[in-house]
């Protein structure tokens, strides 16, 4: 018997509710949008329409994954970041709204230059920050996107392919922080930006994060400051005079990070808030 969208929707909401998903109505709207290509208002207008077998199978698979606790973003395989719609899966961190603010600080620093900018995104993951810079500053920018994880670079590469001709200004490079970069970039970079892992080993993480997102993208070591410290200390050698370092930080790491930046020789070190008013980014000028 053919199933109507109204019934498939209702069944799916009930399955997610039984799995303790907080807002099953909203999540099922996302899932149906992914399976059918219909926006929420189109879904509302088509509740009496028949589904196809393929659509039912796709929705069922996504609902089963979500009910098992997998984050919605991985289930959908896509997530929005600033102007971009990025492919994401379990090989990369899910791009966060607070990182949109961090990317914005890097974009603002590049927009203030009176020459085409050279930018580097260290630990690019899905490519979120680097590709946002390329999308919003094209063609006045060259961007290097690095990661130590080959898996992450594969995802960033897939997202780069979706950037069309703007992809020509982006280079991907594998390696440990600045070591991934060619030596001739030393002293020439206008903006270094990074959202490094910054969670301490003992900091509690919600199960949806701890069980599904890559640990190496979240935890750099015991204190949580290890990766930030490495980047802040090495950055002055790679930035041009007046170059800017933008680093995402945890909400309790502002004071320690600003002190690290001053100690590394930066002329200024300011801490910027995210949209919720929590300390979220270091902006330091060489
Ligand atoms: C918090 S995630 C950020 C991902 C992405 N930039 C974003 O904001 O969504 C940190 C990234 O740094 C990478 N990473 C961790 N240690 C690294 C290292 N030593 N060198 C280079 N990349 C590293 C991880 O693989 C991960 O992709």
Short mmCIF file of C-alpha atoms and ligand atoms in Angstrom, two decimals:
data_model
loop_
_atom_site.label_atom_id
_atom_site.label_comp_id
_atom_site.label_asym_id
_atom_site.label_seq_id
_atom_site.Cartn_x
_atom_site.Cartn_y
_atom_site.Cartn_z
CA UNK A 1 0.00 0.00 0.00
CA UNK A 2 1.29 3.48 -0.84
CA UNK A 3 2.12 5.68 2.08
CA UNK A 4 1.13 9.35 2.16
CA UNK A 5 3.65 11.95 3.32
CA UNK A 6 1.38 12.75 6.29
CA UNK A 7 1.73 9.15 7.57
CA UNK A 8 5.45 8.83 6.88
CA UNK A 9 5.98 12.12 8.70
CA UNK A 10 3.93 11.05 11.71
CA UNK A 11 5.66 7.64 11.99
CA UNK A 12 9.07 9.30 11.76
CA UNK A 13 8.26 11.90 14.43
CA UNK A 14 7.08 9.13 16.75
CA UNK A 15 10.27 7.10 16.21
CA UNK A 16 12.46 10.10 17.03
CA UNK A 17 10.33 11.02 20.03
CA UNK A 18 10.65 7.45 21.35
CA UNK A 19 14.44 7.84 20.98
CA UNK A 20 14.35 11.01 23.16
CA UNK A 21 15.29 13.39 20.35
CA UNK A 22 14.57 16.89 21.66
CA UNK A 23 12.69 18.42 18.72
CA UNK A 24 11.49 15.53 16.53
CA UNK A 25 9.10 17.69 14.43
CA UNK A 26 11.86 20.02 13.34
CA UNK A 27 14.34 17.20 12.65
CA UNK A 28 11.84 15.23 10.58
CA UNK A 29 11.24 18.37 8.48
CA UNK A 30 15.00 18.47 7.76
CA UNK A 31 15.07 14.74 6.97
CA UNK A 32 12.10 14.97 4.60
CA UNK A 33 13.63 17.99 2.92
CA UNK A 34 16.81 15.95 2.32
CA UNK A 35 14.86 12.94 0.99
CA UNK A 36 12.33 14.78 -1.17
CA UNK A 37 13.95 18.12 -1.99
CA UNK A 38 10.81 19.84 -0.63
CA UNK A 39 11.12 22.89 1.60
CA UNK A 40 9.08 22.91 4.86
CA UNK A 41 6.29 24.99 3.25
CA UNK A 42 6.19 22.65 0.23
CA UNK A 43 6.03 19.69 2.65
CA UNK A 44 3.05 21.24 4.42
CA UNK A 45 1.25 21.66 1.09
CA UNK A 46 1.99 18.07 0.00
CA UNK A 47 0.97 16.07 3.09
CA UNK A 48 -1.75 14.26 1.12
CA UNK A 49 0.62 13.27 -1.72
CA UNK A 50 1.89 9.70 -2.18
CA UNK A 51 5.51 8.90 -1.32
CA UNK A 52 7.67 6.71 -3.55
CA UNK A 53 9.38 3.53 -2.31
CA UNK A 54 12.77 5.20 -2.69
CA UNK A 55 11.68 8.20 -0.60
CA UNK A 56 10.33 5.95 2.17
CA UNK A 57 13.56 3.93 2.22
CA UNK A 58 15.72 7.08 2.38
CA UNK A 59 13.64 8.65 5.18
CA UNK A 60 13.59 5.36 7.14
CA UNK A 61 17.37 4.98 6.92
CA UNK A 62 17.95 8.55 8.10
CA UNK A 63 15.44 8.23 10.95
CA UNK A 64 17.07 4.95 12.10
CA UNK A 65 20.53 6.59 12.18
CA UNK A 66 19.23 9.61 14.05
CA UNK A 67 17.31 7.42 16.52
CA UNK A 68 20.60 5.60 17.20
CA UNK A 69 22.08 8.92 18.35
CA UNK A 70 24.08 9.96 15.27
CA UNK A 71 24.15 13.79 14.92
CA UNK A 72 21.56 15.16 12.50
CA UNK A 73 24.28 16.88 10.43
CA UNK A 74 26.02 13.55 9.66
CA UNK A 75 22.67 11.88 8.94
CA UNK A 76 21.78 14.61 6.44
CA UNK A 77 25.36 14.62 5.11
CA UNK A 78 25.16 18.38 4.67
CA UNK A 79 25.30 21.44 6.88
CA UNK A 80 25.18 25.20 6.32
CA UNK A 81 28.18 27.39 7.14
CA UNK A 82 27.87 31.14 6.38
CA UNK A 83 26.99 31.23 2.65
CA UNK A 84 28.00 27.58 2.03
CA UNK A 85 26.21 24.24 2.08
CA UNK A 86 28.98 21.82 3.12
CA UNK A 87 29.22 18.03 2.82
CA UNK A 88 29.99 16.57 6.27
CA UNK A 89 30.46 13.06 7.64
CA UNK A 90 32.08 11.39 10.65
CA UNK A 91 35.60 12.14 9.34
CA UNK A 92 35.25 15.84 10.23
CA UNK A 93 34.00 18.08 13.00
CA UNK A 94 30.52 19.49 12.35
CA UNK A 95 31.01 23.20 11.57
CA UNK A 96 29.60 25.26 14.46
CA UNK A 97 27.80 28.65 14.51
CA UNK A 98 30.53 30.10 16.75
CA UNK A 99 33.09 29.25 14.06
CA UNK A 100 31.06 31.35 11.60
CA UNK A 101 31.95 34.31 13.84
CA UNK A 102 35.63 33.31 13.84
CA UNK A 103 35.64 33.01 10.04
CA UNK A 104 34.00 36.46 9.91
CA UNK A 105 36.88 37.98 11.92
CA UNK A 106 39.38 36.54 9.40
CA UNK A 107 37.28 37.78 6.47
CA UNK A 108 37.09 41.28 8.00
CA UNK A 109 40.89 41.35 8.44
CA UNK A 110 41.33 40.37 4.77
CA UNK A 111 38.75 42.93 3.61
CA UNK A 112 40.73 45.69 5.35
CA UNK A 113 43.88 45.02 3.27
CA UNK A 114 44.82 47.32 0.38
CA UNK A 115 46.24 44.35 -1.59
CA UNK A 116 45.03 40.81 -2.45
CA UNK A 117 45.25 38.73 0.73
CA UNK A 118 47.15 35.54 1.50
CA UNK A 119 45.30 33.50 4.14
CA UNK A 120 45.94 30.16 5.86
CA UNK A 121 43.35 28.01 7.67
CA UNK A 122 45.16 25.54 9.95
CA UNK A 123 43.18 22.36 10.76
CA UNK A 124 40.59 22.96 8.08
CA UNK A 125 38.40 19.87 8.72
CA UNK A 126 35.47 20.10 6.29
CA UNK A 127 37.14 23.19 4.79
CA UNK A 128 34.53 25.43 6.44
CA UNK A 129 36.69 28.47 7.28
CA UNK A 130 38.97 28.31 4.22
CA UNK A 131 36.10 27.89 1.79
CA UNK A 132 34.05 30.65 3.45
CA UNK A 133 37.05 32.97 2.97
CA UNK A 134 37.40 31.92 -0.67
CA UNK A 135 33.66 32.33 -1.29
CA UNK A 136 33.44 35.76 0.37
CA UNK A 137 36.77 37.30 -0.67
CA UNK A 138 37.12 35.82 -4.19
CA UNK A 139 38.98 36.81 -6.32
CA UNK A 140 41.04 39.02 -3.95
CA UNK A 141 42.51 36.17 -1.94
CA UNK A 142 44.70 33.07 -1.99
CA UNK A 143 43.88 30.52 0.73
CA UNK A 144 45.87 27.56 2.02
CA UNK A 145 43.81 24.97 3.93
CA UNK A 146 45.79 22.43 5.97
CA UNK A 147 45.06 19.41 8.13
CA UNK A 148 47.02 16.54 9.63
CA UNK A 149 44.15 14.16 8.84
CA UNK A 150 44.01 12.73 5.31
CA UNK A 151 40.36 11.86 5.96
CA UNK A 152 39.53 15.48 6.74
CA UNK A 153 41.35 16.67 3.63
CA UNK A 154 39.29 14.24 1.53
CA UNK A 155 36.11 15.92 2.85
CA UNK A 156 37.58 19.40 2.34
CA UNK A 157 38.48 18.37 -1.23
CA UNK A 158 34.90 17.28 -1.92
CA UNK A 159 33.63 20.62 -0.62
CA UNK A 160 36.23 22.48 -2.64
CA UNK A 161 34.91 20.81 -5.79
CA UNK A 162 31.52 22.34 -4.97
CA UNK A 163 32.95 25.86 -4.98
CA UNK A 164 33.06 26.18 -8.76
CA UNK A 165 35.57 28.63 -10.21
CA UNK A 166 36.21 30.15 -6.79
CA UNK A 167 38.02 26.88 -5.94
CA UNK A 168 40.99 28.04 -8.01
CA UNK A 169 42.18 30.32 -5.16
CA UNK A 170 42.35 27.45 -2.61
CA UNK A 171 45.21 24.98 -1.98
CA UNK A 172 44.97 21.96 0.33
CA UNK A 173 48.05 20.73 2.22
CA UNK A 174 48.60 17.85 4.62
CA UNK A 175 50.73 18.12 7.76
CA UNK A 176 51.19 19.23 11.31
CA UNK A 177 50.07 22.89 11.71
CA UNK A 178 52.55 25.23 9.87
CA UNK A 179 54.71 22.29 8.72
CA UNK A 180 52.12 21.61 6.03
CA UNK A 181 52.99 24.89 4.30
CA UNK A 182 55.69 25.52 1.68
CA UNK A 183 58.66 27.34 3.21
CA UNK A 184 58.32 30.29 0.83
CA UNK A 185 55.11 31.41 2.60
CA UNK A 186 57.17 32.24 5.68
CA UNK A 187 56.83 35.94 6.60
CA UNK A 188 54.29 36.55 3.80
CA UNK A 189 50.90 35.51 5.23
CA UNK A 190 48.32 38.26 5.87
CA UNK A 191 45.91 36.22 7.99
CA UNK A 192 46.38 32.92 9.81
CA UNK A 193 43.10 31.53 11.10
CA UNK A 194 42.46 28.32 12.99
CA UNK A 195 39.81 26.51 14.96
CA UNK A 196 42.14 24.01 16.63
CA UNK A 197 41.11 21.29 19.09
CA UNK A 198 40.78 23.03 22.48
CA UNK A 199 38.92 20.68 24.83
CA UNK A 200 40.88 19.38 27.86
CA UNK A 201 41.11 15.59 28.32
CA UNK A 202 38.93 15.68 31.44
CA UNK A 203 36.31 18.13 30.14
CA UNK A 204 32.94 16.39 29.86
CA UNK A 205 31.45 16.27 26.33
CA UNK A 206 27.84 15.49 25.44
CA UNK A 207 27.51 11.88 24.13
CA UNK A 208 26.43 13.15 20.69
CA UNK A 209 29.85 14.84 20.41
CA UNK A 210 32.03 12.33 22.30
CA UNK A 211 30.61 9.23 20.55
CA UNK A 212 30.44 10.54 16.99
CA UNK A 213 32.83 13.42 16.25
CA UNK A 214 36.56 12.72 15.69
CA UNK A 215 38.40 12.99 19.00
CA UNK A 216 41.57 14.39 17.35
CA UNK A 217 39.46 17.34 16.17
CA UNK A 218 38.38 18.10 19.74
CA UNK A 219 41.04 17.18 22.30
CA UNK A 220 44.69 18.28 21.86
CA UNK A 221 45.92 17.06 25.29
CA UNK A 222 45.55 17.35 29.03
CA UNK A 223 45.05 21.11 29.37
CA UNK A 224 43.19 21.82 26.11
CA UNK A 225 45.64 24.67 25.38
CA UNK A 226 48.35 22.56 23.68
CA UNK A 227 47.36 23.20 20.04
CA UNK A 228 46.52 26.89 20.63
CA UNK A 229 49.95 27.36 22.22
CA UNK A 230 51.78 25.69 19.32
CA UNK A 231 49.97 27.85 16.76
CA UNK A 232 50.35 31.13 18.67
CA UNK A 233 54.07 30.55 19.25
CA UNK A 234 54.84 29.66 15.61
CA UNK A 235 52.56 32.23 13.92
CA UNK A 236 54.82 35.34 14.14
CA UNK A 237 57.45 33.64 11.92
CA UNK A 238 54.83 33.02 9.20
CA UNK A 239 52.88 36.28 9.32
CA UNK A 240 53.97 39.38 7.46
CA UNK A 241 54.61 42.51 9.57
CA UNK A 242 51.12 43.73 10.57
CA UNK A 243 49.70 40.26 9.77
CA UNK A 244 46.77 38.98 11.86
CA UNK A 245 46.25 35.73 13.77
CA UNK A 246 42.66 34.63 14.47
CA UNK A 247 42.21 31.57 16.71
CA UNK A 248 39.02 30.05 18.05
CA UNK A 249 39.23 29.31 21.80
CA UNK A 250 37.14 27.80 24.56
CA UNK A 251 35.13 30.23 26.67
CA UNK A 252 37.50 29.96 29.66
CA UNK A 253 40.72 30.26 27.64
CA UNK A 254 40.67 34.00 26.82
CA UNK A 255 43.10 35.26 29.45
CA UNK A 256 45.61 32.43 28.97
CA UNK A 257 45.51 32.77 25.17
CA UNK A 258 45.97 36.57 25.19
CA UNK A 259 48.94 36.11 27.57
CA UNK A 260 50.44 33.51 25.20
CA UNK A 261 50.07 35.92 22.27
CA UNK A 262 51.76 38.79 24.11
CA UNK A 263 54.52 36.43 25.20
CA UNK A 264 55.00 35.32 21.56
CA UNK A 265 55.64 38.95 20.59
CA UNK A 266 52.27 40.04 19.13
CA UNK A 267 51.75 43.82 19.36
CA UNK A 268 48.04 43.46 20.19
CA UNK A 269 45.98 40.54 21.54
CA UNK A 270 42.20 40.99 21.80
CA UNK A 271 39.59 38.45 22.83
CA UNK A 272 36.29 38.55 20.89
CA UNK A 273 32.93 37.11 21.99
CA UNK A 274 30.64 34.72 20.07
CA UNK A 275 26.94 35.43 19.49
CA UNK A 276 26.14 34.23 23.02
CA UNK A 277 28.65 36.72 24.51
CA UNK A 278 31.19 34.05 25.54
CA UNK A 279 34.94 34.53 24.90
CA UNK A 280 35.49 32.77 21.55
CA UNK A 281 38.38 34.14 19.51
CA UNK A 282 41.85 35.58 19.83
CA UNK A 283 42.66 38.31 17.30
CA UNK A 284 46.35 39.20 17.52
CA UNK A 285 48.35 41.54 15.29
CA UNK A 286 52.04 41.07 14.70
C1 LIG B 1 38.15 21.71 15.86
S1 LIG B 1 38.48 20.92 14.30
C2 LIG B 1 38.14 22.28 13.21
C3 LIG B 1 37.67 21.89 11.84
C4 LIG B 1 37.20 23.07 10.98
N1 LIG B 1 38.26 24.05 10.83
C5 LIG B 1 35.99 23.73 11.59
O1 LIG B 1 36.14 24.81 12.18
O2 LIG B 1 34.88 23.18 11.50
C6 LIG B 1 40.25 20.84 14.34
C7 LIG B 1 40.92 20.27 13.10
O3 LIG B 1 42.34 20.31 13.33
C8 LIG B 1 42.91 19.12 12.82
N2 LIG B 1 44.17 18.89 13.57
C9 LIG B 1 44.31 18.36 14.82
N3 LIG B 1 45.62 18.33 15.15
C10 LIG B 1 46.30 18.85 14.11
C11 LIG B 1 47.69 19.09 13.86
N4 LIG B 1 48.63 18.78 14.76
N5 LIG B 1 48.04 19.64 12.67
C12 LIG B 1 47.09 19.96 11.75
N6 LIG B 1 45.76 19.75 11.92
C13 LIG B 1 45.38 19.20 13.09
C14 LIG B 1 41.87 18.05 13.04
O4 LIG B 1 42.07 16.97 12.15
C15 LIG B 1 40.58 18.85 12.75
O5 LIG B 1 40.21 18.74 11.41
#
